Short mmCIF file of N, CA and C in Angstrom, two decimals:
data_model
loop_
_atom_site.label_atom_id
_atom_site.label_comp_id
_atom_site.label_asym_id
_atom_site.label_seq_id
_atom_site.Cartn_x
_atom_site.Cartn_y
_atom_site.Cartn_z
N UNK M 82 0.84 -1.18 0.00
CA UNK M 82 0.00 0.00 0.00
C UNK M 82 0.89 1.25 0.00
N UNK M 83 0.44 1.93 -0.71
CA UNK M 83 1.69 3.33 -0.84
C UNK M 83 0.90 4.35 -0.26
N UNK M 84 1.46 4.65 0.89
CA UNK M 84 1.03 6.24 1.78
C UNK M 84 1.38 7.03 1.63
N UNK M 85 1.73 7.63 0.19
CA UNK M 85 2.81 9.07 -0.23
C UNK M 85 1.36 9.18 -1.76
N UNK M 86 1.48 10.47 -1.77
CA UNK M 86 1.55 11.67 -0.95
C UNK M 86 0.54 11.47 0.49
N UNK M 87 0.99 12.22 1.71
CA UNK M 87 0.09 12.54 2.71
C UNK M 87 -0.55 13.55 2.64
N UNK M 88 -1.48 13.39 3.42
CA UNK M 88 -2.17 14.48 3.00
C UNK M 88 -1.84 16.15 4.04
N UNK M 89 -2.26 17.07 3.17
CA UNK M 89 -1.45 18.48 3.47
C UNK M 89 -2.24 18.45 5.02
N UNK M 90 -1.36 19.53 6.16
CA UNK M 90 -2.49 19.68 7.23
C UNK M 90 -2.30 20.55 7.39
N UNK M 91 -1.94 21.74 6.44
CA UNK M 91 -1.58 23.12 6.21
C UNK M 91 -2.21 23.71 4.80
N UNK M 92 -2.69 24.64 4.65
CA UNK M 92 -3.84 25.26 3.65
C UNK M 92 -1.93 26.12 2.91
N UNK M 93 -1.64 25.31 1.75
CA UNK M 93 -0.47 26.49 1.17
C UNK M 93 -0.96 26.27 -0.22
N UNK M 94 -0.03 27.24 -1.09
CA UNK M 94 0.26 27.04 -2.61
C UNK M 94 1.46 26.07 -2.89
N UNK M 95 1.08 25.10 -2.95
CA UNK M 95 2.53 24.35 -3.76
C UNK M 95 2.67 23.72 -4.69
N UNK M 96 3.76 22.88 -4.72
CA UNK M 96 4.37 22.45 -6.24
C UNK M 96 4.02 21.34 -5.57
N UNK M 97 3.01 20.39 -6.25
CA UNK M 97 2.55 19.24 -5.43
C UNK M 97 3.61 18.22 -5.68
N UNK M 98 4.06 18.12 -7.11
CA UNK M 98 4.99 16.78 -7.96
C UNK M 98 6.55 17.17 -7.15
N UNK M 99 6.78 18.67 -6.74
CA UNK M 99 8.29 18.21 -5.71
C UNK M 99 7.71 17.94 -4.34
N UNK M 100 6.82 18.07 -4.19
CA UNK M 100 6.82 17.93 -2.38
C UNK M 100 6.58 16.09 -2.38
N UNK M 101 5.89 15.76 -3.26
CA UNK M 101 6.13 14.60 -3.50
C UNK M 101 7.08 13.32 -3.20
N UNK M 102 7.99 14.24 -4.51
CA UNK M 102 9.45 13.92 -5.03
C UNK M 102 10.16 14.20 -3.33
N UNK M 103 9.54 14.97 -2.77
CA UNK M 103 10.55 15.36 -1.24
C UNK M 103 10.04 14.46 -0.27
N UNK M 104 8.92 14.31 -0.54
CA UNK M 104 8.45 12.62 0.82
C UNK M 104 8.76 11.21 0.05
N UNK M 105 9.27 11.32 -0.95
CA UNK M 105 9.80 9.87 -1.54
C UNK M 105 11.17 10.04 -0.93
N UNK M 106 12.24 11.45 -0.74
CA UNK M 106 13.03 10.97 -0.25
C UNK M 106 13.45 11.13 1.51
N UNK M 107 12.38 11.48 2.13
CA UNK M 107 11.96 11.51 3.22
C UNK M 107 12.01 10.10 3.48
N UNK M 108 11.11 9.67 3.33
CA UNK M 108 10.46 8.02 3.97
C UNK M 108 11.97 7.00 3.24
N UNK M 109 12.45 7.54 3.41
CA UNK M 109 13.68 6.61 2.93
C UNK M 109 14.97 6.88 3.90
N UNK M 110 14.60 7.84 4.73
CA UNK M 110 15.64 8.74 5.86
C UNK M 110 14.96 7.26 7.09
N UNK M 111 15.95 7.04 7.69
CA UNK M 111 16.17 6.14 9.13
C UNK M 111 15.53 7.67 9.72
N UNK M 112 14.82 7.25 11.02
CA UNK M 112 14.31 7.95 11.80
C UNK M 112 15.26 9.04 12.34
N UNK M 113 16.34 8.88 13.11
CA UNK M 113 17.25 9.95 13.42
C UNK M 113 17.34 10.97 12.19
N UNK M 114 17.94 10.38 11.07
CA UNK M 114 18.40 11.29 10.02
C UNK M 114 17.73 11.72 9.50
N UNK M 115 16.39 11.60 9.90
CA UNK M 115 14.80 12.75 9.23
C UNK M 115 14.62 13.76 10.02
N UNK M 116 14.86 13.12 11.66
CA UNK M 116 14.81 14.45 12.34
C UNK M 116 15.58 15.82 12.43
N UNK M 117 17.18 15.12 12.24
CA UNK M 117 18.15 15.94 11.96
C UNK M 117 18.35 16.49 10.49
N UNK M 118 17.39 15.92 9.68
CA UNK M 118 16.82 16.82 8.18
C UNK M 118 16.26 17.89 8.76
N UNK M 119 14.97 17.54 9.45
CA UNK M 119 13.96 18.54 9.84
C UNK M 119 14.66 19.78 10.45
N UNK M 120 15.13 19.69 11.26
CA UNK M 120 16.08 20.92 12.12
C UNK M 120 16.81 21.35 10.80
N UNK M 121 18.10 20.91 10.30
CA UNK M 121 18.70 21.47 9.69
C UNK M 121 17.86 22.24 8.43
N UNK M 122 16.46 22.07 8.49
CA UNK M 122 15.67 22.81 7.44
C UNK M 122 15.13 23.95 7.94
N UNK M 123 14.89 23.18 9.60
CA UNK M 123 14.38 24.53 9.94
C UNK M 123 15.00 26.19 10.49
N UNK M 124 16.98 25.79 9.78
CA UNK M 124 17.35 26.91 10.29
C UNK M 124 16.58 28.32 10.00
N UNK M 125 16.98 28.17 8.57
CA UNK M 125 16.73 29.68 7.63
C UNK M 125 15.56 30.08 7.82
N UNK M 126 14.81 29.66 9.18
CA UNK M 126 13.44 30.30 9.44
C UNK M 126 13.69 30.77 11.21
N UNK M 127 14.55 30.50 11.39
CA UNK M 127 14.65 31.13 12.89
C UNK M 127 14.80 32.61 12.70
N UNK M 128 15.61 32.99 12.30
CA UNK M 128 15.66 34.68 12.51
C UNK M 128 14.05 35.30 12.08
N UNK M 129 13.65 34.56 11.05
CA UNK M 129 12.09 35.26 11.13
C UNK M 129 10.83 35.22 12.33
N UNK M 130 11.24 34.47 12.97
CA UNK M 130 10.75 34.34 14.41
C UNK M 130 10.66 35.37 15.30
N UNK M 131 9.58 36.48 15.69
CA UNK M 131 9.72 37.36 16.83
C UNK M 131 8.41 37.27 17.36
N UNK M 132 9.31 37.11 18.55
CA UNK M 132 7.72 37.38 19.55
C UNK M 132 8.18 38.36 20.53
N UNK M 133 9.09 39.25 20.48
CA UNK M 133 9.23 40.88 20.96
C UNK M 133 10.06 40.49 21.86
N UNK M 134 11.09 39.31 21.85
CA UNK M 134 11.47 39.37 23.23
C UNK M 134 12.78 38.69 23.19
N UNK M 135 13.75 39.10 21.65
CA UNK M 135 15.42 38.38 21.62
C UNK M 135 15.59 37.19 22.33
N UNK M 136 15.67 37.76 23.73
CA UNK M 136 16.35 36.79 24.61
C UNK M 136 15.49 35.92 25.13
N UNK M 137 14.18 35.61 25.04
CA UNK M 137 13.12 35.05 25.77
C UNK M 137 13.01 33.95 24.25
N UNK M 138 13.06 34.23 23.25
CA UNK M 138 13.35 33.28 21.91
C UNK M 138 13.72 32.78 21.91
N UNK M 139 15.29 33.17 22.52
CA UNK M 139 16.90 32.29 22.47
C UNK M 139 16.52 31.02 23.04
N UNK M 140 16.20 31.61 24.60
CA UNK M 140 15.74 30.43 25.56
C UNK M 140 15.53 29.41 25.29
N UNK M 141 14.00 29.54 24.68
CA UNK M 141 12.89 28.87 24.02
C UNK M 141 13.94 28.07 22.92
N UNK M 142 13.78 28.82 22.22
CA UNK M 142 15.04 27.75 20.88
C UNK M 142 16.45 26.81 21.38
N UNK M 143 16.82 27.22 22.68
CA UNK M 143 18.06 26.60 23.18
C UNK M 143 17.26 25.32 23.85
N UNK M 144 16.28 25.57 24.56
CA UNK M 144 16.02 24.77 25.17
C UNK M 144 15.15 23.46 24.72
N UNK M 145 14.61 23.52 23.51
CA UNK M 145 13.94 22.75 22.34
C UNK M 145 15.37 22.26 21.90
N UNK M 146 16.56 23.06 21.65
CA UNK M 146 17.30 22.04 20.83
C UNK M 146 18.05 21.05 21.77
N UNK M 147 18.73 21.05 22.54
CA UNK M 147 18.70 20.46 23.81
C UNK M 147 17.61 19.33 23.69
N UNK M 148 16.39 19.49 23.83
CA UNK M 148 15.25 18.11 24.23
C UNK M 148 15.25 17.18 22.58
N UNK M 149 15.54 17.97 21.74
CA UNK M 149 15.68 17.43 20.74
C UNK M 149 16.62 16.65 20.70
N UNK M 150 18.14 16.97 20.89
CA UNK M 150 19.53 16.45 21.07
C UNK M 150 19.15 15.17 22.04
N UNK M 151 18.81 15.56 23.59
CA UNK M 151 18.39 14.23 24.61
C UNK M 151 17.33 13.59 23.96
N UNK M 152 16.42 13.47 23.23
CA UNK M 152 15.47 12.77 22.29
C UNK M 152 16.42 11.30 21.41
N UNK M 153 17.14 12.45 21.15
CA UNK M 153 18.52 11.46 19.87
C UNK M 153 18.86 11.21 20.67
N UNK M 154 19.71 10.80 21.57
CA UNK M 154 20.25 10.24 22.27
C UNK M 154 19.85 8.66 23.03
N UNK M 155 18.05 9.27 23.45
CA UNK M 155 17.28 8.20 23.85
C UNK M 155 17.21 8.53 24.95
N UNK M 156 17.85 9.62 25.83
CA UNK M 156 17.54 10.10 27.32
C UNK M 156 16.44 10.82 27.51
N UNK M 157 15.73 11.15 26.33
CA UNK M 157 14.24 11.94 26.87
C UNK M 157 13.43 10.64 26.37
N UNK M 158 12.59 10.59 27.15
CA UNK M 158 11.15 9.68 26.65
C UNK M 158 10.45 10.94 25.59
N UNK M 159 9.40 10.10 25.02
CA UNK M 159 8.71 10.64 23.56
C UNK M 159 7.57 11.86 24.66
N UNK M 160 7.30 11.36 26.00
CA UNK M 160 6.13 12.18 26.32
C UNK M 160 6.92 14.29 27.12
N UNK M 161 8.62 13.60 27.49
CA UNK M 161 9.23 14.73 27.86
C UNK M 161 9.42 15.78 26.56
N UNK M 162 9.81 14.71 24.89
CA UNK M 162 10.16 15.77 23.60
C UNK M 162 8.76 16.58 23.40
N UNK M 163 7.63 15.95 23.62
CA UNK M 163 6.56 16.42 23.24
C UNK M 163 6.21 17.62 24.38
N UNK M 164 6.61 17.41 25.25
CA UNK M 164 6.51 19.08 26.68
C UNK M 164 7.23 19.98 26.24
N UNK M 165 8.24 19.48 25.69
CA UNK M 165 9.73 20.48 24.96
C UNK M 165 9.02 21.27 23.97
N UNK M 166 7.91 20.81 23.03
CA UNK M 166 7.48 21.22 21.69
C UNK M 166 6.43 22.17 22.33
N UNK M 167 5.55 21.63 23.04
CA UNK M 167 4.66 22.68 23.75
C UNK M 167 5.30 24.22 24.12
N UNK M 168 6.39 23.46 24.78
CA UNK M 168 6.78 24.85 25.42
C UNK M 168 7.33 25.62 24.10
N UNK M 169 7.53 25.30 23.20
CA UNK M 169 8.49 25.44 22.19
C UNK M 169 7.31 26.37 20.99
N UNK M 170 5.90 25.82 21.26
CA UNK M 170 5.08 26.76 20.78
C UNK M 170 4.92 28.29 20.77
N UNK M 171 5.35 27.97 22.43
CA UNK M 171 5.37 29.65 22.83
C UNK M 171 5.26 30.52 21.56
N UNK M 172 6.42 30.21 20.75
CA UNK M 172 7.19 30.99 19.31
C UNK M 172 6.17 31.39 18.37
N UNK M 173 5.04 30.56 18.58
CA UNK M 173 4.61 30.78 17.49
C UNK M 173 3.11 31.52 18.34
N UNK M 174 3.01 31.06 19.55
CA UNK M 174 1.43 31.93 19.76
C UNK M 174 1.95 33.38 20.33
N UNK M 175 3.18 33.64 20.33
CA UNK M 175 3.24 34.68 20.64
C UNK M 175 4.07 35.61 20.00
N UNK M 176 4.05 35.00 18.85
CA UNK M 176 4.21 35.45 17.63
C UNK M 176 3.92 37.15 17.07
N UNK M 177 4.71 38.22 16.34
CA UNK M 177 4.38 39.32 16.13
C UNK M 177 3.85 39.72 14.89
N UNK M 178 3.64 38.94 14.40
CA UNK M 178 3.16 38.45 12.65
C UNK M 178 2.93 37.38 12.05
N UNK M 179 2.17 37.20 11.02
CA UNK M 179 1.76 36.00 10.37
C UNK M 179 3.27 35.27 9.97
N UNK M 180 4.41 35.74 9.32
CA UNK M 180 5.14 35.18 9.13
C UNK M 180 6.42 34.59 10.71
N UNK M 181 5.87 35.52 11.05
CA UNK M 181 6.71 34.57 12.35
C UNK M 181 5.79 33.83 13.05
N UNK M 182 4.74 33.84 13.00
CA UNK M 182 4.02 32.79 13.67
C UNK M 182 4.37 31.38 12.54
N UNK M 183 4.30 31.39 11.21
CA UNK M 183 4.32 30.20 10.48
C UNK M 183 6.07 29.80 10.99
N UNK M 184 6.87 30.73 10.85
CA UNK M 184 8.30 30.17 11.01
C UNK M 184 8.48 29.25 12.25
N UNK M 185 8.19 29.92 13.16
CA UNK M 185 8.03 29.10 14.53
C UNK M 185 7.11 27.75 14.29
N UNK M 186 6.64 27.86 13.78
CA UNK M 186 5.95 26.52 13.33
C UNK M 186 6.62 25.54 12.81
N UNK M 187 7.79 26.01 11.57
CA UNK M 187 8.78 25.09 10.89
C UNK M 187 9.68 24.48 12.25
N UNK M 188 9.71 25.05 13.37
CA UNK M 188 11.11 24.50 13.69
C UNK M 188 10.12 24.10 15.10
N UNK M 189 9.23 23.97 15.42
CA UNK M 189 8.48 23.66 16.19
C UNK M 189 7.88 21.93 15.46
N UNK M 190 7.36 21.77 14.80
CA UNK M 190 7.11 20.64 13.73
C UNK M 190 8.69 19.79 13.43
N UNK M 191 9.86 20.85 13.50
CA UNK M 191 11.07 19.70 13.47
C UNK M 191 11.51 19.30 14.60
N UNK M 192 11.36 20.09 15.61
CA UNK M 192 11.26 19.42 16.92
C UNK M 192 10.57 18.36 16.85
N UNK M 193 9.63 18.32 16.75
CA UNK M 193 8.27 16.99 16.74
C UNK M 193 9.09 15.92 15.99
N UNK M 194 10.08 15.85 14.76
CA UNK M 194 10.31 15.02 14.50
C UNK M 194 11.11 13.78 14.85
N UNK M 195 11.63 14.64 15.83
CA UNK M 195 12.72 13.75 16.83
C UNK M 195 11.69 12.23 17.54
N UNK M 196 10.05 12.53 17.69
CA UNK M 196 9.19 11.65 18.05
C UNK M 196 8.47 10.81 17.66
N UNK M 197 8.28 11.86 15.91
CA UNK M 197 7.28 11.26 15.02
C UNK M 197 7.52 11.51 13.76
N UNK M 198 7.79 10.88 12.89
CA UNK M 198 8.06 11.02 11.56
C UNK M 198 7.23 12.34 10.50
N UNK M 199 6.06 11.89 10.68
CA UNK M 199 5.19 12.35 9.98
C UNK M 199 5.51 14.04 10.22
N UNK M 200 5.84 14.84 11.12
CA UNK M 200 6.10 16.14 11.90
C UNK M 200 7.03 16.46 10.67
N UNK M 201 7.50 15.59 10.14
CA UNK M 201 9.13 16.23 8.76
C UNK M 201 8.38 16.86 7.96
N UNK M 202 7.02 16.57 6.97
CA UNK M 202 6.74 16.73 5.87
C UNK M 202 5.82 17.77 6.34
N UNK M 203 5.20 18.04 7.47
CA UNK M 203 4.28 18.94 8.22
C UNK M 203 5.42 20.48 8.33
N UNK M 204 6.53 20.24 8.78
CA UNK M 204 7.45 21.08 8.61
C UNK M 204 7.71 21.87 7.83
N UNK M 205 7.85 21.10 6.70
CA UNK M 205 8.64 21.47 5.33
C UNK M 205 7.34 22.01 4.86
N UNK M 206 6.03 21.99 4.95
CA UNK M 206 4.82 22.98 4.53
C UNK M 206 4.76 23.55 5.02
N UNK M 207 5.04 23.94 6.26
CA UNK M 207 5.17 25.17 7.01
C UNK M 207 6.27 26.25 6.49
N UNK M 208 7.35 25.54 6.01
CA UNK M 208 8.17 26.47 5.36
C UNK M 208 7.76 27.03 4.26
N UNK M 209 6.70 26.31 3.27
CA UNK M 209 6.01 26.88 1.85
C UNK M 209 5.39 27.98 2.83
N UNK M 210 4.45 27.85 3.48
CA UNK M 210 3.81 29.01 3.84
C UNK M 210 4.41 30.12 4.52
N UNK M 211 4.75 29.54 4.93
CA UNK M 211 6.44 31.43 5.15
C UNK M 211 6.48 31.58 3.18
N UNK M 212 6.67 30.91 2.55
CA UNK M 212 7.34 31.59 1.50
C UNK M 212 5.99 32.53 0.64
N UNK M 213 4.65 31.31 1.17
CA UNK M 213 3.29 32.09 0.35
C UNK M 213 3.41 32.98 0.86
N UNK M 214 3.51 33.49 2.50
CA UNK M 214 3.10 34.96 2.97
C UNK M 214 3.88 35.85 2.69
N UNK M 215 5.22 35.47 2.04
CA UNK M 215 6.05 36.40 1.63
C UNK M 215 5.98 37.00 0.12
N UNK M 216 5.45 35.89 -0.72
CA UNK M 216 5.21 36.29 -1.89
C UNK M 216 4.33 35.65 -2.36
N UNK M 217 3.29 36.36 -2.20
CA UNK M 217 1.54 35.21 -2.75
C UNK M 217 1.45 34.99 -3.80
N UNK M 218 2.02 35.52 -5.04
CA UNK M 218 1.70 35.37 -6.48
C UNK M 218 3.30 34.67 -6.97
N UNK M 219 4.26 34.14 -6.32
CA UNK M 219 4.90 33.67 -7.06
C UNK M 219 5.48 31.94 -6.40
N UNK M 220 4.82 31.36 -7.33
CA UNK M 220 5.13 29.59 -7.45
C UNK M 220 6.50 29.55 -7.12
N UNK M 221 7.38 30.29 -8.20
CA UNK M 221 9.00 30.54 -7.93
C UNK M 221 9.85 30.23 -7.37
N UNK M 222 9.29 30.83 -5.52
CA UNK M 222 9.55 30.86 -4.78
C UNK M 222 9.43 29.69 -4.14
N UNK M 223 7.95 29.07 -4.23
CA UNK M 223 7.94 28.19 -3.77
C UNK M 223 8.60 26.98 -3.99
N UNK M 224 8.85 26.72 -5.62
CA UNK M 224 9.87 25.95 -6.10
C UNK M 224 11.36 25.97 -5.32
N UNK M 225 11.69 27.12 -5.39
CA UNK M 225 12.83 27.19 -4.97
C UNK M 225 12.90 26.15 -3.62
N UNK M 226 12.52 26.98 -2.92
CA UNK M 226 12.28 26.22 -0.99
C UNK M 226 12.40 24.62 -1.46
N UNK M 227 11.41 23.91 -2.55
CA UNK M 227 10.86 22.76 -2.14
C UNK M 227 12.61 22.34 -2.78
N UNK M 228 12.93 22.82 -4.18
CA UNK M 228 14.30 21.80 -4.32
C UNK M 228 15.25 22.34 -3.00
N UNK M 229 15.36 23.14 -2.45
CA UNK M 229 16.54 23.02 -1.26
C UNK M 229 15.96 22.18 -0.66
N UNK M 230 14.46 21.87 -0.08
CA UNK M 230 14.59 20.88 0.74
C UNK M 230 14.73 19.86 0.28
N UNK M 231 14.37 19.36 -1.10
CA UNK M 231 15.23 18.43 -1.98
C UNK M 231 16.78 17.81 -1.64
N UNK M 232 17.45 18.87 -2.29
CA UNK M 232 18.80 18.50 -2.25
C UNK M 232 19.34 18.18 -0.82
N UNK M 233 18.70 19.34 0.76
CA UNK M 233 19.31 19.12 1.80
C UNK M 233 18.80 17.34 1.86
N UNK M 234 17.37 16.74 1.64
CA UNK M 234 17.36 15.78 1.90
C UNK M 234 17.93 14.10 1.00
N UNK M 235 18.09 14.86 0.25
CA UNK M 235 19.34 14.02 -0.63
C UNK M 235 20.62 14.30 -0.39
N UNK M 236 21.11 14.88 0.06
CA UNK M 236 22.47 14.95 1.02
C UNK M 236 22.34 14.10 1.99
N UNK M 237 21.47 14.55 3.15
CA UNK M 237 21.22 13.55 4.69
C UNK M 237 20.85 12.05 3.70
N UNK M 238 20.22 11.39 2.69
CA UNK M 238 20.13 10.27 2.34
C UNK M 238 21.50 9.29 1.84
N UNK M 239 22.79 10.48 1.04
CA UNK M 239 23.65 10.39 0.71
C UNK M 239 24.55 9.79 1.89
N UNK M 240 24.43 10.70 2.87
CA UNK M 240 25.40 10.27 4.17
C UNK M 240 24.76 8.78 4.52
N UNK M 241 23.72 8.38 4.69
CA UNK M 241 23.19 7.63 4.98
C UNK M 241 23.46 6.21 4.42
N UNK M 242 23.33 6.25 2.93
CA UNK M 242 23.95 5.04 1.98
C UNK M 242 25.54 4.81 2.78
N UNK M 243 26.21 6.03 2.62
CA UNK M 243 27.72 6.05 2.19
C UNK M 243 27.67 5.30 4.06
N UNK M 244 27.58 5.23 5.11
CA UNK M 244 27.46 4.70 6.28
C UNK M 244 27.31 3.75 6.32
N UNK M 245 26.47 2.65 5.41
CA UNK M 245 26.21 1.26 5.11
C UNK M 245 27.41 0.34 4.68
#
């Protein structure tokens, strides 16, 4: 039975045939190396993140990556990563704009992935929608985003073979 595509749980504009092409090479990532996809995707959306308060962000983001890191490790149980993500919401409900509320979402959703797979591809639409609210009339853009998350996740698949 083939479970690709999933279905969206985010209202965006996208390029349906790469996001596709990006959960074919998702579901082929070992669990660790999807989560540590997810993060490493969700850098280029941290600085868009404000909720009025620099250092109260930092926190928040230090302390998610941390539960994430003890997650990988196997020293957090799945119900402590998931308190980490809550708290980790903060980012996004207290958010100073539509686009930092969606950003906080990308790296909030890659947190999640450290627990649950499915949180990767939930992510990576969260990042389209940072790109819709930034530019509503251009696909372009959105292309763009989906092959970086392409290639970053054909890199993490690359390391992955070459380890075998």
């Amino acid at each position: 039975m083939n479970h690709l595509p999933s279905s969206y749980k985010v209202a965006i504009w996208d390029d349906s045939e790469k996001r596709l092409e990006l959960e074919q090479i998702l579901d082929r990532l070992p669990q660790k190396e999807l989560a540590r996809w997810a993060l490493e995707n969700s850098r280029d959306f941290l600085s868009l993140i404000d909720i009025g308060d620099a250092g109260e962000k930092n926190k928040i983001i230090r302390q998610a990556y941390e539960a994430f890191d003890a997650r990988l490790r196997n020293e957090f149980s799945p119900h402590e990563l998931r308190k980490a993500g809550f708290a980790a919401n903060l980012l996004s409900k207290n958010a100073q704009n539509q686009i930092a509320k969606y950003a906080a979402r990308v790296f909030v959703q890659a947190i999640s992935t450290a627990h649950m797979r499915g949180h990767a591809i939930v992510s990576a639409d969260y990042a389209i929608k940072v790109r819709n609210l930034q530019d509503a009339d251009k696909l372009e853009l959105v292309r763009q985003e989906r092959e970086k998350q392409i290639r970053l996740a054909e890199s993490f698949l690359a390391n992955v073979i070459d380890k075998r």
